Amino acid sequence: MLQGKNALITGASRGIGKGIAEIFAKNGCNIAFTYASSVDKAVAFEKELSAMGVKAKGYQSNAADFKASEEMANAVIADFGKIDILVNNAGITRDTLLMRMTEEQWDDVIQTNLKSTFNLTKAFLRHFLGNKAGSIINMTSVVGITGNAGQANYAASKAGMIGFTKSVAKELGSRNIRCNAIAPGFIETEMTHALNEEIRNTWINGIPLKRGGTPEDVANACLFLASDLSTYITGQTINVCGGMVM
Ligand code: NAP
C-alpha cells in the first residue's frame, strides 16, 4: 500500500512508533525514524527494517527542540530525497494530580507532545508544498477528547494536537497536504506498563472490546491515513480505542 513512499516517524525506537514503522515497511515504505535516547534499540531496529528490504535510518533527535528538528528534517530529506508521510508520534507522560504538578512536568509534556508537532510539521512544510503532496498523522489520545484526572498536562497537549491538526488541514488542503490525527485508547506499551495492575484493570474493564490495544492496531489506522485509500480524508481524528470513547 505504500510502495515507493518514504515516511518519517518520530519516536519509533519502541512502542506505537515502532509498530507503525514495521507495518509501513511491510507495505513497501522506506523508513526514517527518530528517537530520544534508546541508541542500541534504534540501531537494532534500523537493521531489522533494512532486512525487510526497505531503506531505513534512525536519527537521534529531540522532537521538543525546534532547531534540532529542523536540522534532522534537512538530513532526512538529504538522505531520502523525498518524504511523503510525517507521523508525529513521539510523546511522554508526567502524570500527577494538578495539586502536585510542577511547572517542569507541565512544560516537559507540552513541549515533547505538542510543540514537537509544530516543530516537525514546520520543518517539513516547504518540502510538502514543493511536492504538492503530503500526509501528516498526529498521534493524539482519547484523553485529549475526554480529559483525565491526573493527566491535565497530557490531556492539554493532546487536545492541542487535535486543534493543530484541524487548522493545518484547513490551511494546506488546497495544496494536497492532508493532516489527520489518531487517538489511541489504552495501548500495551512501556508507557502503559508503568501503570499499576489496579489502574490497568480499571481501564480494560471500561473497554467494550475488553482488551488493551496493540501497537499494530494503531499502526493499521496509520497505514490507512498514510495510503491512497484515504485521499479524501483530512482534518479528522480517528479513535483507535476498542470503543472506549464513542
Ligand atoms: P513509549 O513506548 O513510551 O515510546 C515513546 C517513544 O517516543 C520512544 O521511541 C521514545 O524514544 C520517543 N521519544 C520520547 N521523547 C522524545 C523526544 N523528546 N524526542 C524524540 N523522541 C522521543 O510510548 P508509546 O506508548 O509508544 O506512545 C507513542 C505515542 O502514542 C505518544 O505520543 C503517546 O502519547 C501516544 N499514546 C499512547 C497511548 C498508550 O496507551 N500507549 C495511548 C494514547 C496515545 P526513546 O526510546 O529514545 O526514549
XYZ file of N, CA and C and ligand atoms in Angstrom:
786
model
N 0.813 -1.226 0.000
C 0.000 0.000 0.000
C 0.845 1.273 0.000
N 2.114 1.174 0.394
C 2.978 2.365 0.438
C 4.236 2.174 -0.395
N 4.145 1.299 -1.396
C 5.317 1.002 -2.226
C 5.928 2.283 -2.807
N 7.237 2.444 -2.624
C 7.930 3.603 -3.204
C 7.774 4.880 -2.415
N 7.039 4.843 -1.301
C 6.884 6.065 -0.492
C 7.920 6.078 0.628
N 8.168 7.284 1.145
C 9.114 7.468 2.245
C 8.389 8.134 3.413
N 8.631 7.614 4.630
C 7.975 8.181 5.811
C 8.988 8.565 6.870
N 8.673 9.627 7.600
C 9.448 9.979 8.806
C 8.507 9.780 9.989
N 8.927 8.934 10.917
C 8.120 8.635 12.106
C 8.918 9.041 13.335
N 8.376 9.921 14.171
C 9.109 10.303 15.387
C 8.824 9.288 16.491
N 9.848 9.048 17.316
C 9.679 8.148 18.468
C 9.360 6.731 18.058
N 10.233 6.130 17.241
C 9.929 4.775 16.741
C 10.927 3.733 17.239
N 11.652 4.045 18.310
C 12.574 3.044 18.861
C 11.830 1.967 19.636
N 10.582 2.248 20.013
C 9.779 1.272 20.759
C 8.301 1.663 20.663
N 7.440 0.813 21.234
C 6.020 1.128 21.365
C 5.285 1.320 20.043
N 4.364 2.279 20.051
C 3.474 2.502 18.909
C 4.267 2.916 17.667
N 5.248 3.806 17.847
C 6.042 4.269 16.702
C 6.735 3.117 16.009
N 7.262 2.186 16.802
C 7.937 1.005 16.247
C 6.927 0.163 15.451
N 5.744 0.004 16.029
C 4.682 -0.764 15.349
C 4.319 -0.122 14.014
N 4.272 1.198 13.984
C 3.929 1.906 12.737
C 5.029 1.669 11.697
N 6.286 1.794 12.136
C 7.413 1.606 11.199
C 7.374 0.193 10.610
N 7.065 -0.796 11.445
C 7.029 -2.190 10.957
C 5.934 -2.397 9.912
N 4.745 -1.881 10.213
C 3.622 -2.066 9.268
C 3.886 -1.288 7.974
N 4.432 -0.082 8.091
C 4.749 0.710 6.890
C 5.782 -0.045 6.045
N 6.832 -0.557 6.704
C 7.889 -1.270 5.972
C 7.321 -2.513 5.284
N 6.440 -3.236 5.979
C 5.804 -4.427 5.369
C 5.040 -4.051 4.108
N 4.607 -2.786 4.053
C 3.845 -2.302 2.899
C 4.714 -1.538 1.912
N 6.037 -1.758 1.997
C 6.949 -1.247 0.972
C 7.473 0.151 1.192
N 7.201 0.728 2.373
C 7.603 2.120 2.628
C 9.027 2.184 3.187
N 9.836 3.123 2.691
C 11.152 3.387 3.280
C 10.942 4.193 4.563
N 11.786 3.915 5.574
C 11.520 4.473 6.899
C 12.681 5.295 7.447
N 12.430 6.585 7.697
C 13.315 7.397 8.532
C 12.595 7.503 9.872
N 13.308 7.276 10.962
C 12.639 7.376 12.265
C 13.539 8.073 13.273
N 12.922 8.654 14.292
C 13.702 9.329 15.330
C 13.501 8.642 16.675
N 14.378 9.002 17.607
C 14.283 8.528 18.987
C 15.015 9.546 19.855
N 14.798 9.449 21.176
C 15.435 10.408 22.084
C 16.764 9.878 22.611
N 16.733 8.674 23.221
C 17.960 8.186 23.879
C 18.252 6.701 23.684
N 17.315 5.935 23.121
C 17.499 4.471 23.002
C 18.388 4.100 21.818
N 19.678 4.424 21.916
C 20.592 4.231 20.781
C 20.653 2.752 20.358
N 20.863 1.843 21.320
C 21.018 0.417 20.974
C 19.760 -0.129 20.293
N 18.610 0.197 20.884
C 17.340 -0.269 20.308
C 17.174 0.263 18.885
N 17.551 1.523 18.691
C 17.381 2.161 17.378
C 18.292 1.518 16.335
N 19.537 1.236 16.734
C 20.479 0.622 15.787
C 19.969 -0.764 15.382
N 19.502 -1.535 16.377
C 18.983 -2.882 16.094
C 17.742 -2.795 15.201
N 16.905 -1.811 15.468
C 15.655 -1.688 14.694
C 15.937 -1.284 13.249
N 16.932 -0.413 13.089
C 17.332 0.003 11.735
C 17.714 -1.248 10.909
N 18.456 -2.144 11.551
C 18.882 -3.380 10.861
C 17.673 -4.257 10.539
N 16.756 -4.369 11.512
C 15.543 -5.187 11.334
C 14.725 -4.700 10.128
N 14.583 -3.380 10.058
C 13.794 -2.794 8.963
C 14.500 -3.007 7.616
N 15.823 -2.799 7.617
C 16.584 -2.974 6.366
C 16.449 -4.405 5.859
N 16.410 -5.365 6.805
C 16.279 -6.779 6.421
C 14.917 -7.053 5.764
N 13.982 -6.132 5.936
C 12.668 -6.283 5.293
C 12.698 -5.769 3.854
N 13.871 -5.277 3.432
C 14.017 -4.886 2.020
C 13.689 -3.433 1.725
N 13.593 -2.613 2.792
C 13.350 -1.184 2.562
C 14.565 -0.396 3.064
N 14.664 0.860 2.637
C 15.711 1.731 3.181
C 15.254 2.189 4.570
N 16.158 2.144 5.550
C 15.764 2.536 6.906
C 16.925 3.244 7.600
N 16.611 4.327 8.299
C 17.653 5.030 9.052
C 17.054 5.693 10.294
N 17.738 5.527 11.427
C 17.301 6.159 12.675
C 18.101 7.425 12.946
N 17.454 8.435 13.521
C 18.096 9.710 13.837
C 17.824 10.020 15.303
N 18.889 10.239 16.075
C 18.695 10.661 17.465
C 18.417 12.156 17.457
N 17.216 12.541 17.815
C 16.835 13.950 17.708
C 15.703 14.259 18.682
N 15.891 15.298 19.466
C 14.873 15.701 20.438
C 13.763 16.468 19.715
N 12.585 15.853 19.630
C 11.473 16.452 18.887
C 10.987 17.755 19.525
N 11.298 17.934 20.809
C 10.849 19.148 21.505
C 11.707 20.367 21.151
N 12.832 20.122 20.465
C 13.778 21.195 20.146
C 13.586 21.647 18.692
N 13.203 22.913 18.521
C 12.857 23.433 17.183
C 14.026 23.319 16.210
N 15.208 23.813 16.649
C 16.364 23.846 15.759
C 16.836 22.430 15.415
N 16.867 21.578 16.440
C 17.303 20.189 16.219
C 16.355 19.490 15.238
N 15.061 19.805 15.323
C 14.076 19.169 14.430
C 14.307 19.619 12.986
N 14.618 20.903 12.839
C 14.877 21.460 11.511
C 16.117 20.795 10.890
N 17.164 20.666 11.706
C 18.411 20.045 11.216
C 18.186 18.583 10.856
N 17.440 17.890 11.714
C 17.146 16.472 11.455
C 16.343 16.343 10.149
N 15.331 17.209 9.971
C 14.488 17.144 8.764
C 15.346 17.358 7.515
N 16.276 18.316 7.575
C 17.153 18.557 6.419
C 18.017 17.335 6.117
N 18.507 16.688 7.183
C 19.331 15.480 6.998
C 18.484 14.357 6.388
N 17.252 14.217 6.854
C 16.359 13.162 6.344
C 16.068 13.398 4.858
N 15.794 14.653 4.493
C 15.490 14.959 3.089
C 16.732 14.710 2.223
N 17.916 15.062 2.754
C 19.158 14.804 2.006
C 19.368 13.301 1.824
N 19.067 12.513 2.845
C 19.285 11.056 2.780
C 18.233 10.346 1.926
N 16.971 10.771 2.026
C 15.881 10.030 1.379
C 15.373 10.698 0.091
N 15.753 11.975 -0.121
C 15.327 12.656 -1.336
C 13.945 13.256 -1.227
N 12.989 12.486 -0.716
C 11.600 12.957 -0.656
C 10.924 12.305 0.558
N 10.104 13.062 1.235
C 9.297 12.476 2.316
C 7.825 12.683 1.946
N 7.056 11.592 1.996
C 5.634 11.639 1.632
C 4.732 11.667 2.862
N 5.240 11.082 3.957
C 4.389 10.865 5.141
C 5.166 11.295 6.386
N 4.527 12.110 7.219
C 5.126 12.501 8.501
C 4.215 12.008 9.614
N 4.767 11.207 10.523
C 3.980 10.750 11.675
C 4.568 11.371 12.939
N 3.833 12.304 13.535
C 4.249 12.935 14.788
C 3.774 12.069 15.938
N 4.629 11.124 16.332
C 4.245 10.115 17.322
C 4.940 10.279 18.675
N 6.140 10.892 18.697
C 6.907 10.968 19.955
C 6.065 11.602 21.051
N 6.082 10.998 22.228
C 5.298 11.570 23.317
C 5.710 11.002 24.659
N 5.397 11.748 25.708
C 5.709 11.317 27.076
C 4.524 11.610 27.989
N 4.542 10.991 29.164
C 3.581 11.356 30.222
C 4.375 11.777 31.459
N 3.806 12.668 32.241
C 4.324 13.013 33.570
C 3.083 13.152 34.440
N 2.439 12.000 34.730
C 1.121 12.024 35.366
C 1.186 12.370 36.855
N 0.333 13.252 37.243
C 0.137 13.556 38.671
C -1.046 14.516 38.796
N -1.635 14.553 39.976
C -2.755 15.474 40.177
C -2.264 16.916 40.073
N -3.132 17.786 39.601
C -2.775 19.190 39.367
C -2.165 19.832 40.618
N -2.727 19.449 41.770
C -2.251 19.956 43.061
C -0.745 19.744 43.216
N -0.236 18.612 42.670
C 1.188 18.272 42.855
C 2.018 18.549 41.610
N 1.361 18.918 40.510
C 2.088 19.055 39.232
C 3.045 20.242 39.277
N 4.288 19.991 38.897
C 5.279 21.074 38.890
C 5.258 21.769 37.526
N 5.845 22.940 37.499
C 5.953 23.672 36.232
C 6.762 22.847 35.226
N 7.783 22.156 35.733
C 8.633 21.345 34.857
C 7.839 20.190 34.221
N 6.974 19.550 35.021
C 6.161 18.444 34.485
C 5.194 18.956 33.417
N 4.652 20.139 33.649
C 3.767 20.754 32.650
C 4.551 21.052 31.362
N 5.677 21.755 31.507
C 6.460 22.186 30.341
C 7.003 20.998 29.545
N 7.496 19.980 30.244
C 8.068 18.804 29.554
C 7.032 18.159 28.631
N 5.831 17.985 29.165
C 4.795 17.291 28.400
C 4.300 18.152 27.234
N 4.099 19.440 27.484
C 3.627 20.321 26.406
C 4.685 20.413 25.305
N 5.939 20.496 25.705
C 6.995 20.642 24.689
C 7.232 19.354 23.908
N 7.239 18.237 24.598
C 7.520 16.972 23.896
C 6.332 16.527 23.048
N 5.117 16.737 23.522
C 3.952 16.235 22.784
C 3.400 17.252 21.779
N 3.249 18.501 22.220
C 2.567 19.494 21.378
C 3.542 20.337 20.553
N 4.550 20.887 21.211
C 5.484 21.749 20.470
C 6.227 20.932 19.411
N 6.504 19.667 19.723
C 7.192 18.799 18.754
C 6.381 18.676 17.462
N 5.079 18.649 17.603
C 4.206 18.502 16.425
C 4.337 19.736 15.535
N 4.381 20.907 16.175
C 4.641 22.158 15.450
C 6.035 22.116 14.824
N 7.043 21.736 15.622
C 8.437 21.733 15.148
C 8.591 20.894 13.875
N 8.080 19.673 13.932
C 8.282 18.748 12.808
C 7.452 19.151 11.598
N 6.230 19.599 11.846
C 5.364 19.987 10.728
C 5.973 21.191 10.012
N 6.460 22.160 10.795
C 7.141 23.328 10.210
C 8.363 22.890 9.405
N 9.117 21.953 9.979
C 10.373 21.537 9.349
C 10.150 20.883 7.986
N 8.991 20.216 7.794
C 8.730 19.525 6.522
C 7.766 20.294 5.608
N 7.278 21.434 6.085
C 6.226 22.150 5.360
C 6.637 22.570 3.943
N 7.785 23.230 3.816
C 8.236 23.674 2.483
C 8.411 22.489 1.545
N 8.921 21.410 2.115
C 9.140 20.194 1.331
C 7.805 19.657 0.791
N 6.808 19.575 1.647
C 5.483 19.092 1.220
C 4.872 20.052 0.190
N 5.033 21.363 0.420
C 4.481 22.346 -0.522
C 5.141 22.176 -1.886
N 6.459 21.979 -1.881
C 7.193 21.772 -3.134
C 6.725 20.519 -3.862
N 6.431 19.476 -3.094
C 5.979 18.201 -3.697
C 4.503 18.230 -4.077
N 3.789 19.276 -3.618
C 2.328 19.365 -3.793
C 1.636 18.100 -3.280
N 2.167 17.551 -2.214
C 1.581 16.346 -1.608
C 2.173 16.126 -0.229
N 1.421 15.448 0.601
C 1.919 15.081 1.929
C 0.783 14.565 2.785
N 1.102 13.581 3.630
C 0.125 13.111 4.612
C 0.767 13.221 5.989
N 0.165 14.056 6.823
C 0.677 14.251 8.189
C -0.285 13.538 9.142
N 0.281 12.734 10.032
C -0.539 11.992 11.002
C -0.045 12.336 12.404
N -0.919 12.882 13.213
C -0.544 13.290 14.564
C -1.105 12.321 15.593
N -0.229 11.810 16.468
C -0.662 10.828 17.466
C -1.163 11.541 18.708
N -2.478 11.682 18.785
C -3.057 12.329 19.955
C -3.482 11.225 20.934
N -4.587 11.370 21.637
C -5.042 10.356 22.595
C -6.511 10.600 22.874
N -7.239 9.542 23.250
C -8.642 9.751 23.649
C -8.718 10.695 24.858
N -7.639 10.733 25.637
C -7.598 11.615 26.803
C -7.649 13.100 26.386
N -7.201 13.390 25.168
C -7.298 14.753 24.634
C -8.740 15.132 24.321
N -9.600 14.129 24.195
C -11.019 14.366 23.907
C -11.823 14.380 25.215
N -11.511 13.435 26.115
C -12.331 13.277 27.322
C -11.771 13.998 28.534
N -10.431 14.284 28.538
C -9.778 14.738 29.764
C -9.574 13.552 30.695
N -8.701 13.688 31.676
C -8.483 12.592 32.625
C -7.835 13.137 33.896
N -8.400 12.767 35.036
C -7.812 13.190 36.306
C -6.384 12.684 36.393
N -5.470 13.532 36.779
C -4.063 13.139 36.909
C -3.273 13.329 35.630
N -3.948 13.817 34.589
C -3.253 13.998 33.307
C -3.569 15.356 32.668
N -3.678 16.399 33.477
C -4.046 17.719 32.932
C -3.029 18.178 31.884
N -1.748 17.938 32.148
C -0.700 18.336 31.191
C -0.815 17.521 29.891
N -0.954 16.218 30.051
C -1.016 15.309 28.899
C -2.287 15.568 28.077
N -3.436 15.677 28.758
C -4.710 15.903 28.055
C -4.677 17.231 27.303
N -4.086 18.267 27.931
C -3.993 19.577 27.266
C -3.116 19.472 26.022
N -2.005 18.740 26.122
C -1.101 18.602 24.964
C -1.808 17.865 23.824
N -2.582 16.841 24.174
C -3.232 16.019 23.140
C -4.439 16.749 22.535
N -5.162 17.516 23.352
C -6.267 18.335 22.818
C -5.692 19.396 21.892
N -4.544 19.961 22.272
C -3.871 20.951 21.426
C -3.511 20.369 20.080
N -3.093 19.123 20.073
C -2.720 18.473 18.810
C -3.935 18.323 17.883
N -5.117 18.133 18.469
C -6.321 17.995 17.637
C -6.664 19.347 16.993
N -6.560 20.426 17.763
C -6.797 21.766 17.205
C -5.788 22.095 16.116
N -4.553 21.718 16.351
C -3.478 21.941 15.374
C -3.779 21.157 14.082
N -4.184 19.920 14.249
C -4.486 19.043 13.100
C -5.570 19.665 12.212
N -6.634 20.136 12.844
C -7.755 20.699 12.074
C -7.317 21.982 11.357
N -6.510 22.795 12.045
C -6.055 24.058 11.442
C -5.144 23.808 10.252
N -4.217 22.873 10.406
C -3.290 22.543 9.312
C -4.088 21.979 8.130
N -5.084 21.142 8.426
C -5.911 20.572 7.349
C -6.588 21.697 6.560
N -7.082 22.717 7.276
C -7.762 23.838 6.598
C -6.765 24.679 5.804
N -5.591 24.920 6.396
C -4.594 25.770 5.731
C -3.996 25.127 4.494
N -3.807 23.821 4.533
C -2.990 23.174 3.493
C -3.748 22.221 2.582
N -5.064 22.112 2.798
C -5.863 21.205 1.964
C -5.778 21.559 0.488
N -5.762 22.864 0.199
C -5.739 23.296 -1.208
C -4.419 22.937 -1.880
N -3.406 22.594 -1.094
C -2.092 22.205 -1.646
C -1.923 20.685 -1.657
N -3.022 19.957 -1.456
C -2.987 18.487 -1.464
C -2.166 17.923 -0.304
N -2.117 18.694 0.796
C -1.450 18.183 2.001
C -2.549 17.870 3.006
N -2.604 16.596 3.408
C -3.630 16.169 4.352
C -3.040 16.086 5.751
N -3.880 16.353 6.750
C -3.416 16.277 8.134
C -4.532 15.666 8.984
N -4.251 14.520 9.568
C -5.234 13.826 10.400
C -4.604 13.425 11.723
N -5.465 13.074 12.680
C -4.968 12.623 13.984
C -5.506 11.233 14.286
N -4.738 10.500 15.071
C -5.203 9.210 15.590
C -5.233 9.324 17.101
N -6.339 8.890 17.689
C -6.474 8.956 19.144
C -6.539 7.533 19.700
N -5.383 6.996 20.106
C -5.411 5.665 20.715
C -6.039 5.734 22.107
N -6.595 4.593 22.516
C -7.111 4.482 23.887
C -6.017 3.912 24.758
N -6.234 2.700 25.288
C -5.253 2.051 26.165
C -4.465 1.042 25.341
N -3.217 1.379 25.025
C -2.398 0.521 24.162
C -1.257 -0.066 24.997
N -1.014 -1.369 24.814
C 0.016 -2.070 25.619
C 1.425 -1.692 25.146
N 2.046 -0.723 25.828
C 3.436 -0.319 25.544
C 4.110 -0.007 26.883
N 5.389 0.377 26.824
C 6.099 0.738 28.066
C 5.390 1.881 28.788
N 4.749 2.769 27.999
C 4.052 3.913 28.596
C 2.944 3.434 29.540
N 2.175 2.422 29.120
C 1.062 1.943 29.945
C 1.526 0.863 30.929
N 2.626 0.190 30.646
C 3.135 -0.814 31.593
C 3.620 -0.157 32.878
N 3.862 1.154 32.810
C 4.285 1.886 34.013
C 3.126 2.019 35.014
N 1.879 1.774 34.559
C 0.721 1.907 35.458
C 0.594 0.649 36.327
N 0.059 0.809 37.544
C -0.089 -0.383 38.377
C -1.283 -1.231 37.919
N -1.277 -2.504 38.388
C -2.232 -3.523 37.949
C -3.693 -3.048 38.099
N -3.983 -2.403 39.235
C -5.357 -1.990 39.523
C -5.832 -0.953 38.485
N -4.982 0.017 38.188
C -5.354 1.061 37.210
C -5.511 0.437 35.822
N -4.599 -0.481 35.479
C -4.677 -1.165 34.170
C -6.016 -1.900 34.039
N -6.386 -2.651 35.106
C -7.631 -3.426 35.049
C -8.854 -2.521 34.957
N -8.803 -1.381 35.650
C -9.929 -0.437 35.589
C -10.090 0.063 34.153
N -8.973 0.404 33.517
C -9.029 0.862 32.126
C -9.635 -0.230 31.242
N -9.115 -1.458 31.377
C -9.521 -2.535 30.463
C -10.992 -2.906 30.663
N -11.463 -2.883 31.918
C -12.879 -3.179 32.177
C -13.814 -2.188 31.498
N -13.334 -0.976 31.300
C -14.169 0.054 30.668
C -14.133 0.026 29.148
N -13.421 -0.941 28.580
C -13.295 -1.010 27.116
C -14.278 -2.049 26.564
N -15.205 -1.638 25.673
C -16.169 -2.614 25.125
C -15.504 -3.864 24.548
N -14.348 -3.742 23.895
C -13.684 -4.934 23.318
C -12.872 -5.708 24.361
N -12.881 -5.240 25.599
C -12.307 -5.957 26.760
C -10.843 -6.359 26.621
N -10.060 -5.530 25.987
C -8.610 -5.754 25.953
C -7.910 -4.432 25.665
N -6.634 -4.382 26.045
C -5.825 -3.241 25.625
C -5.507 -3.402 24.151
N -5.226 -2.294 23.496
C -4.865 -2.375 22.072
C -3.392 -2.714 21.910
N -2.992 -3.062 20.702
C -1.587 -3.332 20.397
C -1.064 -2.196 19.505
N 0.264 -2.029 19.479
C 0.825 -1.045 18.543
C 0.361 -1.312 17.111
N 0.153 -2.580 16.777
C -0.289 -2.932 15.423
C -1.709 -2.399 15.146
N -2.561 -2.437 16.162
C -3.925 -1.887 15.989
C -3.852 -0.418 15.570
N -2.955 0.318 16.222
C -2.815 1.750 15.921
C -2.131 1.931 14.558
N -1.130 1.090 14.311
C -0.369 1.197 13.060
C -1.268 0.976 11.839
N -2.235 0.063 11.965
C -3.117 -0.202 10.813
C -3.956 1.022 10.449
N -4.370 1.789 11.467
C -5.118 3.022 11.188
C -4.191 4.056 10.530
N -2.929 4.074 10.970
C -1.937 4.986 10.353
C -1.707 4.611 8.896
N -1.651 3.307 8.645
C -1.423 2.828 7.279
C -2.530 3.362 6.354
N -3.750 3.295 6.838
C -4.891 3.803 6.066
C -4.731 5.304 5.788
N -4.384 6.068 6.820
C -4.257 7.528 6.646
C -3.037 7.909 5.810
N -2.025 7.051 5.808
C -0.818 7.339 5.023
C -1.023 6.977 3.556
N -1.932 6.052 3.301
C -2.066 5.476 1.957
C -3.047 6.258 1.083
N -3.093 5.853 -0.180
C -4.009 6.499 -1.122
C -5.465 6.063 -0.915
N -5.708 5.179 0.057
C -7.099 4.808 0.375
C -7.819 5.947 1.088
N -7.060 6.933 1.579
C -7.691 7.999 2.379
C -7.493 9.380 1.748
N -7.395 9.434 0.412
C -7.044 10.717 -0.229
C -8.136 11.801 -0.075
N -9.350 11.414 0.354
C -10.399 12.437 0.559
C -10.670 12.652 2.048
N -9.703 12.277 2.885
C -9.891 12.403 4.329
C -8.834 13.341 4.897
N -9.274 14.445 5.491
C -8.343 15.354 6.169
C -9.057 16.053 7.326
N -8.271 16.437 8.325
C -8.823 17.165 9.479
C -9.561 16.288 10.480
N -9.448 14.973 10.311
C -10.227 14.055 11.147
C -9.388 13.475 12.285
N -10.079 13.056 13.322
C -9.433 12.300 14.400
C -10.091 10.927 14.453
N -9.298 9.897 14.278
C -9.827 8.516 14.323
C -9.468 7.912 15.679
N -10.477 7.509 16.437
C -10.236 6.866 17.729
C -9.908 5.397 17.505
N -8.780 4.955 18.065
C -8.417 3.527 17.987
C -8.358 3.059 19.433
N -9.537 2.687 19.967
C -9.639 2.561 21.429
C -10.550 1.425 21.873
N -10.860 0.489 20.984
C -11.720 -0.642 21.364
C -13.113 -0.205 21.804
N -13.511 1.005 21.391
C -14.848 1.511 21.731
C -14.899 2.273 23.049
N -13.737 2.519 23.652
C -13.692 3.203 24.958
C -14.362 4.573 24.892
N -14.128 5.272 23.778
C -14.734 6.593 23.578
C -15.546 6.540 22.296
N -16.819 6.979 22.367
C -17.681 6.935 21.163
C -18.210 8.321 20.863
P 6.627 4.790 24.534
O 6.545 3.304 24.467
O 6.977 5.438 25.826
O 7.639 5.294 23.377
C 7.868 6.667 23.219
C 8.741 6.892 22.006
O 8.924 8.313 21.848
C 10.146 6.302 22.138
O 10.602 5.911 20.863
C 10.969 7.489 22.649
O 12.373 7.414 22.326
C 10.311 8.620 21.862
N 10.520 9.927 22.478
C 10.204 10.342 23.736
N 10.558 11.624 23.903
C 11.114 12.044 22.742
C 11.700 13.251 22.276
N 11.769 14.331 23.061
N 12.182 13.304 21.013
C 12.128 12.236 20.189
N 11.588 11.056 20.567
C 11.097 10.965 21.822
O 5.237 5.464 24.113
P 4.004 4.852 23.255
O 3.067 4.227 24.218
O 4.503 4.076 22.115
O 3.318 6.205 22.765
C 3.552 6.751 21.479
C 2.583 7.898 21.246
O 1.255 7.423 21.360
C 2.741 9.031 22.265
O 2.536 10.275 21.638
C 1.621 8.761 23.241
O 1.195 9.918 23.912
C 0.554 8.211 22.308
N -0.455 7.408 23.001
C -0.110 6.260 23.656
C -1.111 5.528 24.281
C -0.817 4.248 25.008
O -1.752 3.700 25.609
N 0.383 3.730 24.972
C -2.430 5.983 24.255
C -2.718 7.151 23.589
C -1.734 7.858 22.951
P 13.420 6.705 23.362
O 13.180 5.214 23.234
O 14.753 7.106 22.841
O 13.093 7.225 24.714
